[in-house]
mmCIF file of C-alpha atoms in Angstrom:
data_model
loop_
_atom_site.group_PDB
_atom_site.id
_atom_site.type_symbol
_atom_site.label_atom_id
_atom_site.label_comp_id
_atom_site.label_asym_id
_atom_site.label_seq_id
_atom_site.Cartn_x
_atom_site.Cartn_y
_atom_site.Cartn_z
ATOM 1 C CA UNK A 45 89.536 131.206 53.647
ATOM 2 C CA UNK A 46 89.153 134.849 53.988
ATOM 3 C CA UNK A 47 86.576 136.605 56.580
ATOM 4 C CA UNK A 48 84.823 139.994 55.803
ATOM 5 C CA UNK A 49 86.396 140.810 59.348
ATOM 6 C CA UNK A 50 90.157 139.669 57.640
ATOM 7 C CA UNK A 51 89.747 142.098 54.510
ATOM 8 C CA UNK A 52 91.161 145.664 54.297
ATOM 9 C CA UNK A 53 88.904 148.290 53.687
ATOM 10 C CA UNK A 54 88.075 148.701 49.708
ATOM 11 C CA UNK A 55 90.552 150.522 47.938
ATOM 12 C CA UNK A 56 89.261 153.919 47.182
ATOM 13 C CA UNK A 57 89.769 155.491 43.615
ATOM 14 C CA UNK A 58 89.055 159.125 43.126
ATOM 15 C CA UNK A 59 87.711 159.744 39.442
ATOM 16 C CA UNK A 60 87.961 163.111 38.029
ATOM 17 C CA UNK A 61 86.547 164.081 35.049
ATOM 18 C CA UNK A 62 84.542 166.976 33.563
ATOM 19 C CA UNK A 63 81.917 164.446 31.722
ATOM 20 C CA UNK A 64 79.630 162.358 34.595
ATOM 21 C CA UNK A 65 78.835 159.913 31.278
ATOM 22 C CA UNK A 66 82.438 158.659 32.121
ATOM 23 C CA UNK A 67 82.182 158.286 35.751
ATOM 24 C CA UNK A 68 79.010 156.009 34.724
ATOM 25 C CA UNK A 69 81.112 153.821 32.196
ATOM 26 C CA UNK A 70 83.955 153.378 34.546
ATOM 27 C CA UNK A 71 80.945 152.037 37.096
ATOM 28 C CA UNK A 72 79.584 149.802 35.153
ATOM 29 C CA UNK A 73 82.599 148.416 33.414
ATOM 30 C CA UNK A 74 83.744 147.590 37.347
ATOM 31 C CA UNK A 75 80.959 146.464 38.799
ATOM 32 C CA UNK A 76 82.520 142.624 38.434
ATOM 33 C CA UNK A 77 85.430 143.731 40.317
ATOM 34 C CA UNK A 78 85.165 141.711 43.688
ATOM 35 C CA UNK A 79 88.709 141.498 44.712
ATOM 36 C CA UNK A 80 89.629 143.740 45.537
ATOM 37 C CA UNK A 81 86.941 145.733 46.488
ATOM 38 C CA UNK A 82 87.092 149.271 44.625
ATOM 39 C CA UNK A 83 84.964 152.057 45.846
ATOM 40 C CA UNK A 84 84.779 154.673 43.137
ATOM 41 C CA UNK A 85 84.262 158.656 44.118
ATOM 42 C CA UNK A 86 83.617 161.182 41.461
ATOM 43 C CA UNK A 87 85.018 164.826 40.768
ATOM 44 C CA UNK A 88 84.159 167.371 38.285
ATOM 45 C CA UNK A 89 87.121 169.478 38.033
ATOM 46 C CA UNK A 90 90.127 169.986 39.650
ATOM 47 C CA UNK A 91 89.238 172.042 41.953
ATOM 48 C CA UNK A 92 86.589 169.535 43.694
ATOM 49 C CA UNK A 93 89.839 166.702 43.521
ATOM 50 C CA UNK A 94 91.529 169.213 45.511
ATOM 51 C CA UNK A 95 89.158 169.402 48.609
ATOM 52 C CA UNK A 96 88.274 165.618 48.001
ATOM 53 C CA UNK A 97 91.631 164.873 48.472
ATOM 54 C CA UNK A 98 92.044 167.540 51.841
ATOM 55 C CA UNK A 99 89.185 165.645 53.351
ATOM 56 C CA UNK A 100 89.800 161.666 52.864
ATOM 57 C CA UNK A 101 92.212 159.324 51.851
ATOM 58 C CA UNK A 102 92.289 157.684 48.377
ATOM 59 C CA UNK A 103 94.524 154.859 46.780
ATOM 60 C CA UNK A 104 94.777 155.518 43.097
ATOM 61 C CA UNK A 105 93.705 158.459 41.132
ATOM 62 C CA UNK A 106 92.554 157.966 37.274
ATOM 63 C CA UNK A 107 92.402 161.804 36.209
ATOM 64 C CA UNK A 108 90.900 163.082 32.978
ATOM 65 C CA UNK A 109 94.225 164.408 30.640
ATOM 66 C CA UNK A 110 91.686 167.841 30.025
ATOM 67 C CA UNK A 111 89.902 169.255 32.791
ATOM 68 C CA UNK A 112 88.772 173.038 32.483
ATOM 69 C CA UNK A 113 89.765 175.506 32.731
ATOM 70 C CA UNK A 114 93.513 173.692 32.682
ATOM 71 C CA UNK A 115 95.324 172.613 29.592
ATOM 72 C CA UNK A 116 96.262 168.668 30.422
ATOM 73 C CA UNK A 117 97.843 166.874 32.841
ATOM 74 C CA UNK A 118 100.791 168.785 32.829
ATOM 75 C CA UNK A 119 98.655 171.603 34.909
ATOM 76 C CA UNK A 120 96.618 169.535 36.462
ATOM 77 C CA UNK A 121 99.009 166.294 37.947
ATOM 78 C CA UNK A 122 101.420 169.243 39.824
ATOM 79 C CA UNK A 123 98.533 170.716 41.217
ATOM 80 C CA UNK A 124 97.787 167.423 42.906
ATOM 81 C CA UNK A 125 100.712 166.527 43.847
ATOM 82 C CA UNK A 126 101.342 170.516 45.181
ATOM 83 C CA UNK A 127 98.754 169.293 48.258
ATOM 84 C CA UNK A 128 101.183 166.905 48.842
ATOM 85 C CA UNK A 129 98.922 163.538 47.574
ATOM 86 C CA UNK A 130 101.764 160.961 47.081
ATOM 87 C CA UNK A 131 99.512 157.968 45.833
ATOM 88 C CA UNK A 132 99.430 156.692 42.613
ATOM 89 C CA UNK A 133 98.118 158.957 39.510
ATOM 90 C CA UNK A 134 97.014 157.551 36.079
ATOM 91 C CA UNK A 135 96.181 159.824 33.187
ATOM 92 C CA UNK A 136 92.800 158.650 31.685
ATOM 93 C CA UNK A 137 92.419 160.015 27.645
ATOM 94 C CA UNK A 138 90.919 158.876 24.659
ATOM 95 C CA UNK A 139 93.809 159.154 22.888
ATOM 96 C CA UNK A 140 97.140 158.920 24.638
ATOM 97 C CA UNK A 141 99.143 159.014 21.201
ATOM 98 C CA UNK A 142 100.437 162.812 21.287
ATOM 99 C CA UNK A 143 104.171 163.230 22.329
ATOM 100 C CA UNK A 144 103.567 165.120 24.798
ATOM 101 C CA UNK A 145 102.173 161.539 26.602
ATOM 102 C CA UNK A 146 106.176 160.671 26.955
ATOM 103 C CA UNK A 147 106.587 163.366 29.579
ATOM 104 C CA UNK A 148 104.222 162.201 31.682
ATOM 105 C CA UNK A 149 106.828 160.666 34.168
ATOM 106 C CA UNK A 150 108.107 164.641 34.879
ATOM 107 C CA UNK A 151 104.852 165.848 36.172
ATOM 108 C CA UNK A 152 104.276 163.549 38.812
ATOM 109 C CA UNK A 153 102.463 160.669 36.262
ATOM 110 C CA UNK A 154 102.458 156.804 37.369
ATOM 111 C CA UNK A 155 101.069 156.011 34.357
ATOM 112 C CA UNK A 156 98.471 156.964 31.814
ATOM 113 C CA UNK A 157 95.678 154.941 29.615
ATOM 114 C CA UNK A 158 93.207 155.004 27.286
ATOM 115 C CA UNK A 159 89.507 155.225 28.501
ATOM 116 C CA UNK A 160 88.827 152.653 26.513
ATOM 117 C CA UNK A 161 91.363 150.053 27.645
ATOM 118 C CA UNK A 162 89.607 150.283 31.025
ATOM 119 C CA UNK A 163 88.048 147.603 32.411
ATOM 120 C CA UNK A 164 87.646 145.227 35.409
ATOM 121 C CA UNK A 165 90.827 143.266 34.834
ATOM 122 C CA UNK A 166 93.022 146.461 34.069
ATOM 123 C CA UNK A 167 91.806 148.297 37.472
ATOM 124 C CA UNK A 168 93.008 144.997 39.009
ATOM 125 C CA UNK A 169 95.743 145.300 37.253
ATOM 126 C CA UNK A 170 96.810 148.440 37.812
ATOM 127 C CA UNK A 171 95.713 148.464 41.627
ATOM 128 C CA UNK A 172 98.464 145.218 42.228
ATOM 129 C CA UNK A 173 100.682 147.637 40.265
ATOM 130 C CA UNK A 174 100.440 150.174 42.287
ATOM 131 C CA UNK A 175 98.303 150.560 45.164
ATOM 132 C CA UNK A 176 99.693 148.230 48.006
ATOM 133 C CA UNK A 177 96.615 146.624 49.624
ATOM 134 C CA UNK A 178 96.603 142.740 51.315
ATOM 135 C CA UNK A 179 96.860 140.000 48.722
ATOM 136 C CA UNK A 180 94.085 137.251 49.697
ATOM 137 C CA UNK A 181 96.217 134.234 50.639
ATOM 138 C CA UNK A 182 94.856 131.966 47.923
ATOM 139 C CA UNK A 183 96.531 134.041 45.699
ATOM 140 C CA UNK A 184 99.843 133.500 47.389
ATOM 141 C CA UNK A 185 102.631 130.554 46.673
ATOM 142 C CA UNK A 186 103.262 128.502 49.644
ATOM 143 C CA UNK A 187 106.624 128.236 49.510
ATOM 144 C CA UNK A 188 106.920 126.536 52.883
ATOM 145 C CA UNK A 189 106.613 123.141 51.729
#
């Protein structure tokens, strides 16, 4: 059985996107997400991801592929990773098809999705991918016996 007083703090995703209509969806298509718990901050731009990101500590990053005034990712991941954020980064686009998509490991890129393949499982997903946080024991094998 698992205490509140047992359970890491939520894991903290910072969001950045240039629409706020986005930021809602991604809300409401987590709000079933218990475990882990996910608390989900917003940015506008780059620029605000920047300061977010001098301030506090965050897990994961899902980061719009265009942000103004940059081009894609390929401005926008290096800048990131230029304040020397090491965490996981996943390129959110409604379309991830272009070539350009396979470089996304060169620019600092865990690894990139559509907006519409996100939902509560994938954020789980992706967060026991790659955000290391404590694994409830229920979900563990006891391999003891």
């Amino acid at each position: 059985m698992i205490t509140e007083t047992g359970r890491r703090n939520a894991v903290k995703v910072l969001f950045v996107d240039d629409e706020f209509i986005e930021f809602r969806a991604l809300k409401k298509k987590i709000a079933d997400l218990s475990e882990p718990a996910v608390e989900v901050e917003y940015s506008p731009s780059i620029g605000d991801a920047l300061e977010k990101i001098r301030l506090e500590r965050f897990d994961l990053i899902l980061l719009d592929n265009r942000l103004l005034p940059n081009a894609d990712f390929r401005e926008t991941v290096p800048e990131l990773r230029g304040i020397g954020y090491t965490g996981p980064i996943g390129v959110v686009s409604t379309d991830i098809s272009g070539g350009y998509f396979q470089e996304f490991p060169d620019y600092g890129v865990d690894f990139r999705i559509g907006k519409d393949e996100i939902d509560a499982q994938t954020l789980q997903h992706i967060i026991r991918e790659y955000v290391t946080y404590d694994v409830p024991d229920f979900w563990k094998d006891d391999y003891s016996i």
